Amino acid sequence: SKVGTSLPVTSVQALVASAGELTVDKIGRYIQPDIDAHAVLPELSDEVPVIDLSKLLSAESAEAEIAKLRFACAEWGFFQVVNHGIPDEVIMGIKQDIQNFFRLPLEVKNEYAQRLGDLQGYGQVFVVSDDQKLEWGDRFALFIEPPQARDMSYWPSQPHTFRNCIEQYSSEVMKFTRSLAILIAKTLDVDPELVGDKHASQFLRMNYYPPCTSTPEKVLGLSPHSDGSFLTILLEVNSVQGLQIRRHGAWIPVKPHCDALLVNVGDLLEIMTNGKYKSIEHRVTINPHKERLSISAFQIPNYDGIISPMLETAEQKILYKTMKVGEYLRLYFSNKLEGKRALDYAKLSEI
């Protein structure tokens, strides 16, 4: 699990609770002076692709839905999945326990605080210096798969159902990702075994974004970045919007369908497809009045595995290096979030 480091910082939730009026002086380290001024286009939210997993698995509708999935991966790098097959009780259980965990007193959550040099636990990620700008959000993260990557000292005993809910949700997302990866292989016309080990590891991160009543337009819950994963599976815990994806130079707010899973192409899938499917740059904006919660499952290959581009023809130009997965993840987690900077290191030439 030691693939990066993150310096300890104060909980944003604690800051909000103790600061009274959130003046710029009090939250100065969170003020982002260079938030992207590109246009935000809410009118395009309805164009975000929606994929129906039940149609992908039905002989009558599979071909048309595979074409939609191929388009979503190639043109958007992001899509919503409905009828995903994860039982309602599993979804409701993890949602309830995430909300209850972040409602616990700070001293209880701090029992699971990140330790220096680890990505697991309660705190923040991508804090690499004492003077960088911070993100307006708290995280609770766990390595789930493979089982030997788990550090049970981080697994909360409160809420009392939390450990079981995490296990159940993780298992269901692993099954969902296996099905989705086989279908993505079909969109690429490659043997599903080529992607069979590309999602074998799982890192869960639960996200809490408090409201910022004073200057919500000057803080970010997550800075613009792509994910250092093969696929990322996101579940919105409550109905507060905040996720935005970059497309054609503009930001598009995502309006999740009820109980949909949000899926985005990660850097490692971009490398594997030699740029055919591109990882999506995204960010999280902050609501002035309402908290937002979500859970991200980062599906990645085994740490000691290799990621390399697949070529469609012998004449095709190779655009990415062949890399050890661990090498890429160390690079990704050792820098602050900054667009697709980590992926640039993996490129052999400009795309």
XYZ file of C-alpha atoms in Angstrom:
351
model
C 0.000 0.000 0.000
C 2.994 2.337 0.288
C 2.638 3.828 -3.173
C 2.703 7.481 -2.137
C 2.764 9.926 0.711
C 0.394 12.547 2.030
C 1.192 15.043 4.757
C -1.305 15.306 7.641
C -3.663 18.278 7.488
C -6.581 19.579 9.549
C -10.012 18.098 8.844
C -12.129 20.489 6.757
C -15.156 19.274 8.670
C -13.469 20.373 11.921
C -12.508 23.714 10.401
C -16.090 24.402 9.359
C -17.400 23.411 12.788
C -14.968 25.587 14.739
C -14.324 28.629 12.592
C -17.629 30.488 12.902
C -17.838 32.765 9.866
C -15.588 31.355 7.155
C -13.572 34.441 6.272
C -10.836 34.376 3.644
C -8.258 34.794 6.429
C -9.435 31.623 8.134
C -9.571 29.487 5.003
C -6.757 31.106 3.041
C -4.923 27.837 2.388
C -8.034 26.480 0.667
C -8.581 29.484 -1.615
C -7.592 28.513 -5.157
C -6.472 31.657 -7.007
C -6.363 30.001 -10.418
C -9.602 28.009 -10.605
C -10.190 27.224 -14.263
C -12.212 30.030 -15.790
C -13.367 27.897 -18.703
C -17.085 27.952 -19.308
C -19.357 25.672 -17.313
C -22.074 24.283 -19.572
C -24.933 22.799 -17.500
C -27.067 22.533 -20.630
C -24.835 19.648 -21.782
C -25.445 17.562 -18.644
C -28.181 15.579 -20.367
C -25.748 14.499 -23.105
C -23.547 12.458 -20.719
C -23.878 8.850 -21.975
C -26.079 6.446 -20.014
C -25.386 2.730 -20.450
C -27.896 0.043 -19.439
C -26.030 -3.035 -18.200
C -29.120 -5.219 -18.558
C -29.243 -4.361 -22.266
C -25.542 -5.195 -22.632
C -26.249 -8.633 -21.178
C -29.332 -9.287 -23.353
C -28.858 -10.949 -26.744
C -31.572 -8.810 -28.353
C -30.091 -5.444 -27.355
C -26.388 -6.180 -26.782
C -25.081 -5.057 -30.173
C -26.662 -1.594 -30.040
C -25.665 -1.087 -26.402
C -22.072 -2.218 -27.106
C -21.922 0.516 -29.763
C -23.086 3.038 -27.139
C -20.445 1.788 -24.694
C -17.726 2.066 -27.355
C -18.816 5.637 -28.108
C -18.884 6.527 -24.403
C -15.343 5.205 -23.821
C -13.868 6.750 -26.965
C -15.642 10.117 -27.065
C -16.348 10.870 -23.414
C -14.203 8.683 -21.161
C -17.146 8.820 -18.769
C -20.623 7.331 -18.538
C -23.399 6.414 -16.143
C -24.522 2.801 -15.723
C -28.118 1.966 -14.825
C -29.501 -1.501 -14.023
C -26.018 -2.355 -12.771
C -27.153 -5.318 -10.698
C -25.873 -4.264 -7.271
C -28.703 -5.009 -4.798
C -30.565 -2.017 -3.385
C -29.892 -3.132 0.185
C -26.130 -3.109 -0.435
C -26.312 0.391 -1.929
C -28.474 1.687 0.910
C -26.260 0.075 3.549
C -23.015 1.658 2.351
C -24.695 5.044 1.829
C -26.098 5.052 5.352
C -22.848 3.993 7.001
C -20.727 6.534 5.092
C -23.028 9.300 6.274
C -22.942 7.966 9.835
C -19.144 7.656 9.797
C -18.616 11.290 8.821
C -21.107 12.345 11.515
C -18.945 10.742 14.217
C -17.030 13.086 16.555
C -13.672 14.180 15.177
C -11.775 12.394 17.939
C -13.394 9.086 16.884
C -12.579 9.583 13.200
C -9.023 10.572 14.134
C -8.530 7.096 15.586
C -8.335 6.069 11.934
C -6.201 9.011 10.775
C -3.746 8.517 7.934
C -0.233 7.772 9.037
C 2.640 9.509 7.316
C 3.505 7.735 4.091
C 0.209 5.830 3.836
C -2.804 6.468 1.623
C -5.267 4.648 3.866
C -7.258 6.161 6.680
C -9.031 9.425 7.464
C -7.493 12.614 6.084
C -6.502 13.932 2.667
C -4.446 12.677 -0.252
C -1.992 14.387 -2.591
C -0.679 16.743 0.107
C 3.013 16.830 -0.809
C 4.154 20.162 0.683
C 3.348 22.421 3.631
C 2.521 25.390 1.422
C 0.377 23.916 -1.367
C -3.285 24.836 -1.689
C -5.611 22.336 -0.028
C -8.865 20.803 -1.193
C -12.188 21.417 0.523
C -12.929 17.857 1.524
C -12.093 14.994 3.863
C -11.463 11.407 2.801
C -11.568 7.991 4.338
C -9.695 5.428 2.245
C -9.009 1.689 2.414
C -7.190 -0.877 0.306
C -9.723 -3.705 -0.080
C -8.342 -6.051 -2.728
C -6.238 -8.125 -2.703
C -6.956 -9.128 0.921
C -3.268 -9.062 1.855
C -3.225 -5.315 1.098
C -5.672 -4.629 3.935
C -4.572 -2.937 7.124
C -7.346 -3.752 9.563
C -6.190 -1.081 12.019
C -7.859 1.421 9.671
C -11.182 -0.447 9.500
C -13.687 1.360 11.743
C -15.623 -0.369 14.482
C -18.185 2.460 14.237
C -20.791 2.409 12.834
C -21.050 -1.204 13.956
C -22.292 -2.383 10.531
C -19.624 -0.462 8.583
C -17.094 -3.265 8.104
C -19.735 -5.640 6.797
C -21.220 -2.978 4.491
C -17.761 -2.197 3.081
C -17.161 -5.911 2.413
C -20.514 -6.333 0.681
C -20.242 -3.200 -1.432
C -16.636 -3.960 -2.405
C -17.558 -7.488 -3.475
C -20.468 -6.279 -5.603
C -18.352 -3.598 -7.289
C -15.677 -6.200 -8.069
C -18.328 -8.385 -9.764
C -19.726 -5.388 -11.640
C -16.246 -4.355 -12.809
C -15.480 -7.882 -14.051
C -18.627 -7.811 -16.197
C -17.932 -4.304 -17.454
C -14.291 -5.072 -18.317
C -15.367 -8.059 -20.460
C -17.813 -5.794 -22.283
C -15.147 -3.125 -22.789
C -12.925 -5.846 -24.274
C -15.745 -6.574 -26.724
C -15.829 -2.920 -27.768
C -12.121 -3.238 -28.555
C -12.488 -6.621 -30.320
C -9.862 -8.168 -28.052
C -9.769 -11.329 -25.959
C -11.416 -10.607 -22.564
C -8.483 -12.387 -20.912
C -6.294 -9.417 -21.880
C -8.232 -7.268 -19.402
C -8.895 -10.011 -16.858
C -6.167 -8.908 -14.443
C -6.375 -5.165 -15.075
C -8.921 -4.544 -12.310
C -7.850 -7.161 -9.743
C -6.971 -4.616 -7.028
C -9.371 -2.176 -5.412
C -8.860 1.023 -3.444
C -12.004 2.528 -1.882
C -12.172 6.216 -1.028
C -15.129 7.770 0.760
C -15.427 11.523 0.225
C -17.018 14.217 2.378
C -17.323 17.767 1.034
C -18.718 20.252 3.596
C -20.557 23.342 2.363
C -18.536 26.541 2.062
C -20.835 29.409 2.898
C -18.449 32.276 2.221
C -16.558 31.650 -1.026
C -17.709 28.364 -2.631
C -16.577 29.588 -6.047
C -12.984 29.918 -4.792
C -12.526 26.425 -3.329
C -12.523 22.962 -4.887
C -13.332 19.596 -3.378
C -10.965 17.979 -5.887
C -8.665 19.803 -8.275
C -8.818 18.940 -11.988
C -7.225 15.532 -12.568
C -7.599 12.176 -14.242
C -7.539 8.936 -12.247
C -4.492 6.669 -12.040
C -6.754 3.618 -12.347
C -7.960 1.198 -15.005
C -11.581 2.092 -14.238
C -13.116 4.189 -11.470
C -16.611 3.395 -10.187
C -18.314 6.249 -8.319
C -21.495 6.120 -6.253
C -23.129 9.378 -5.190
C -24.178 8.999 -1.546
C -26.559 11.955 -1.477
C -28.209 13.970 -4.228
C -25.993 17.084 -4.036
C -24.225 17.780 -7.319
C -20.603 18.833 -7.579
C -18.796 16.546 -10.025
C -17.823 18.186 -13.320
C -16.053 16.631 -16.316
C -13.949 18.448 -18.885
C -15.019 18.103 -22.506
C -13.873 20.210 -25.446
C -12.347 22.774 -23.094
C -15.494 23.308 -21.008
C -16.774 21.876 -17.727
C -19.983 19.834 -17.774
C -21.814 19.253 -14.459
C -22.849 15.630 -13.964
C -26.454 15.011 -12.915
C -26.486 11.408 -11.676
C -29.455 9.210 -12.485
C -31.082 7.734 -9.399
C -28.853 4.910 -8.090
C -26.671 4.935 -11.211
C -22.989 4.112 -10.972
C -20.698 6.677 -12.577
C -17.778 5.138 -14.461
C -14.720 6.840 -15.842
C -11.813 5.638 -17.944
C -8.566 5.760 -15.980
C -5.014 6.486 -17.108
C -4.109 2.780 -17.219
C -6.939 1.989 -19.652
C -5.785 4.906 -21.813
C -2.274 3.428 -21.881
C -3.588 -0.079 -22.611
C -5.730 1.139 -25.534
C -2.852 3.280 -26.864
C -4.984 6.400 -26.472
C -8.140 5.070 -28.155
C -10.013 5.410 -24.855
C -8.853 8.509 -22.978
C -9.032 9.104 -19.239
C -11.367 11.929 -18.336
C -10.263 15.030 -16.485
C -12.716 15.947 -13.725
C -13.066 18.133 -10.633
C -15.427 18.624 -7.693
C -17.051 21.976 -6.952
C -18.509 22.926 -3.576
C -22.085 23.768 -2.641
C -22.558 26.888 -0.466
C -25.285 25.312 1.684
C -25.233 21.503 1.441
C -22.700 18.778 2.153
C -21.884 16.254 -0.578
C -20.778 12.645 -0.056
C -19.611 9.968 -2.476
C -17.605 6.743 -2.625
C -15.038 5.984 -5.336
C -13.757 2.499 -6.162
C -10.448 2.666 -8.012
C -10.015 -0.585 -9.903
C -6.347 -1.148 -10.741
C -4.130 -4.013 -11.928
C -2.002 -5.942 -9.479
C 0.760 -3.740 -8.126
C 3.530 -5.945 -9.570
C 1.867 -6.179 -12.980
C 2.749 -4.585 -16.314
C 0.669 -2.159 -18.362
C 1.454 -1.817 -22.047
C -0.325 -0.512 -25.160
C -2.247 -2.907 -27.394
C -1.905 -2.203 -31.102
C -4.703 -2.719 -33.628
C -2.273 -3.087 -36.546
C 1.457 -3.739 -36.870
C 1.859 -0.325 -38.497
C 0.220 1.586 -35.643
C 2.485 3.987 -33.790
C 3.102 3.175 -30.127
C 2.252 6.258 -28.078
C 2.884 5.046 -24.507
C 5.638 3.331 -22.599
C 5.312 -0.171 -21.221
C 5.421 0.378 -17.460
C 5.224 -1.471 -14.198
C 1.917 -0.687 -12.502
C 3.677 0.077 -9.223
C 5.998 2.535 -10.945
C 3.064 4.454 -12.424
C 1.133 4.522 -9.151
C 4.157 5.782 -7.199
C 4.532 8.590 -9.725
C 0.806 9.365 -9.626
C 0.505 9.550 -5.842
C 3.760 11.418 -5.237
C 2.510 14.592 -6.951
C -0.324 16.972 -6.222
C -3.357 16.664 -8.480
C -2.659 18.573 -11.672
C -4.633 17.636 -14.764
C -3.141 14.657 -16.614
C 0.424 15.435 -15.602
C 1.237 11.882 -14.453
C 0.026 10.417 -17.746
C 2.317 12.770 -19.668
C 5.235 10.845 -18.160
C 3.969 7.636 -19.764
C 3.766 9.108 -23.264
C 6.426 8.384 -25.839
C 5.375 11.313 -28.010
C 2.768 14.022 -28.246
C -0.703 12.735 -29.018
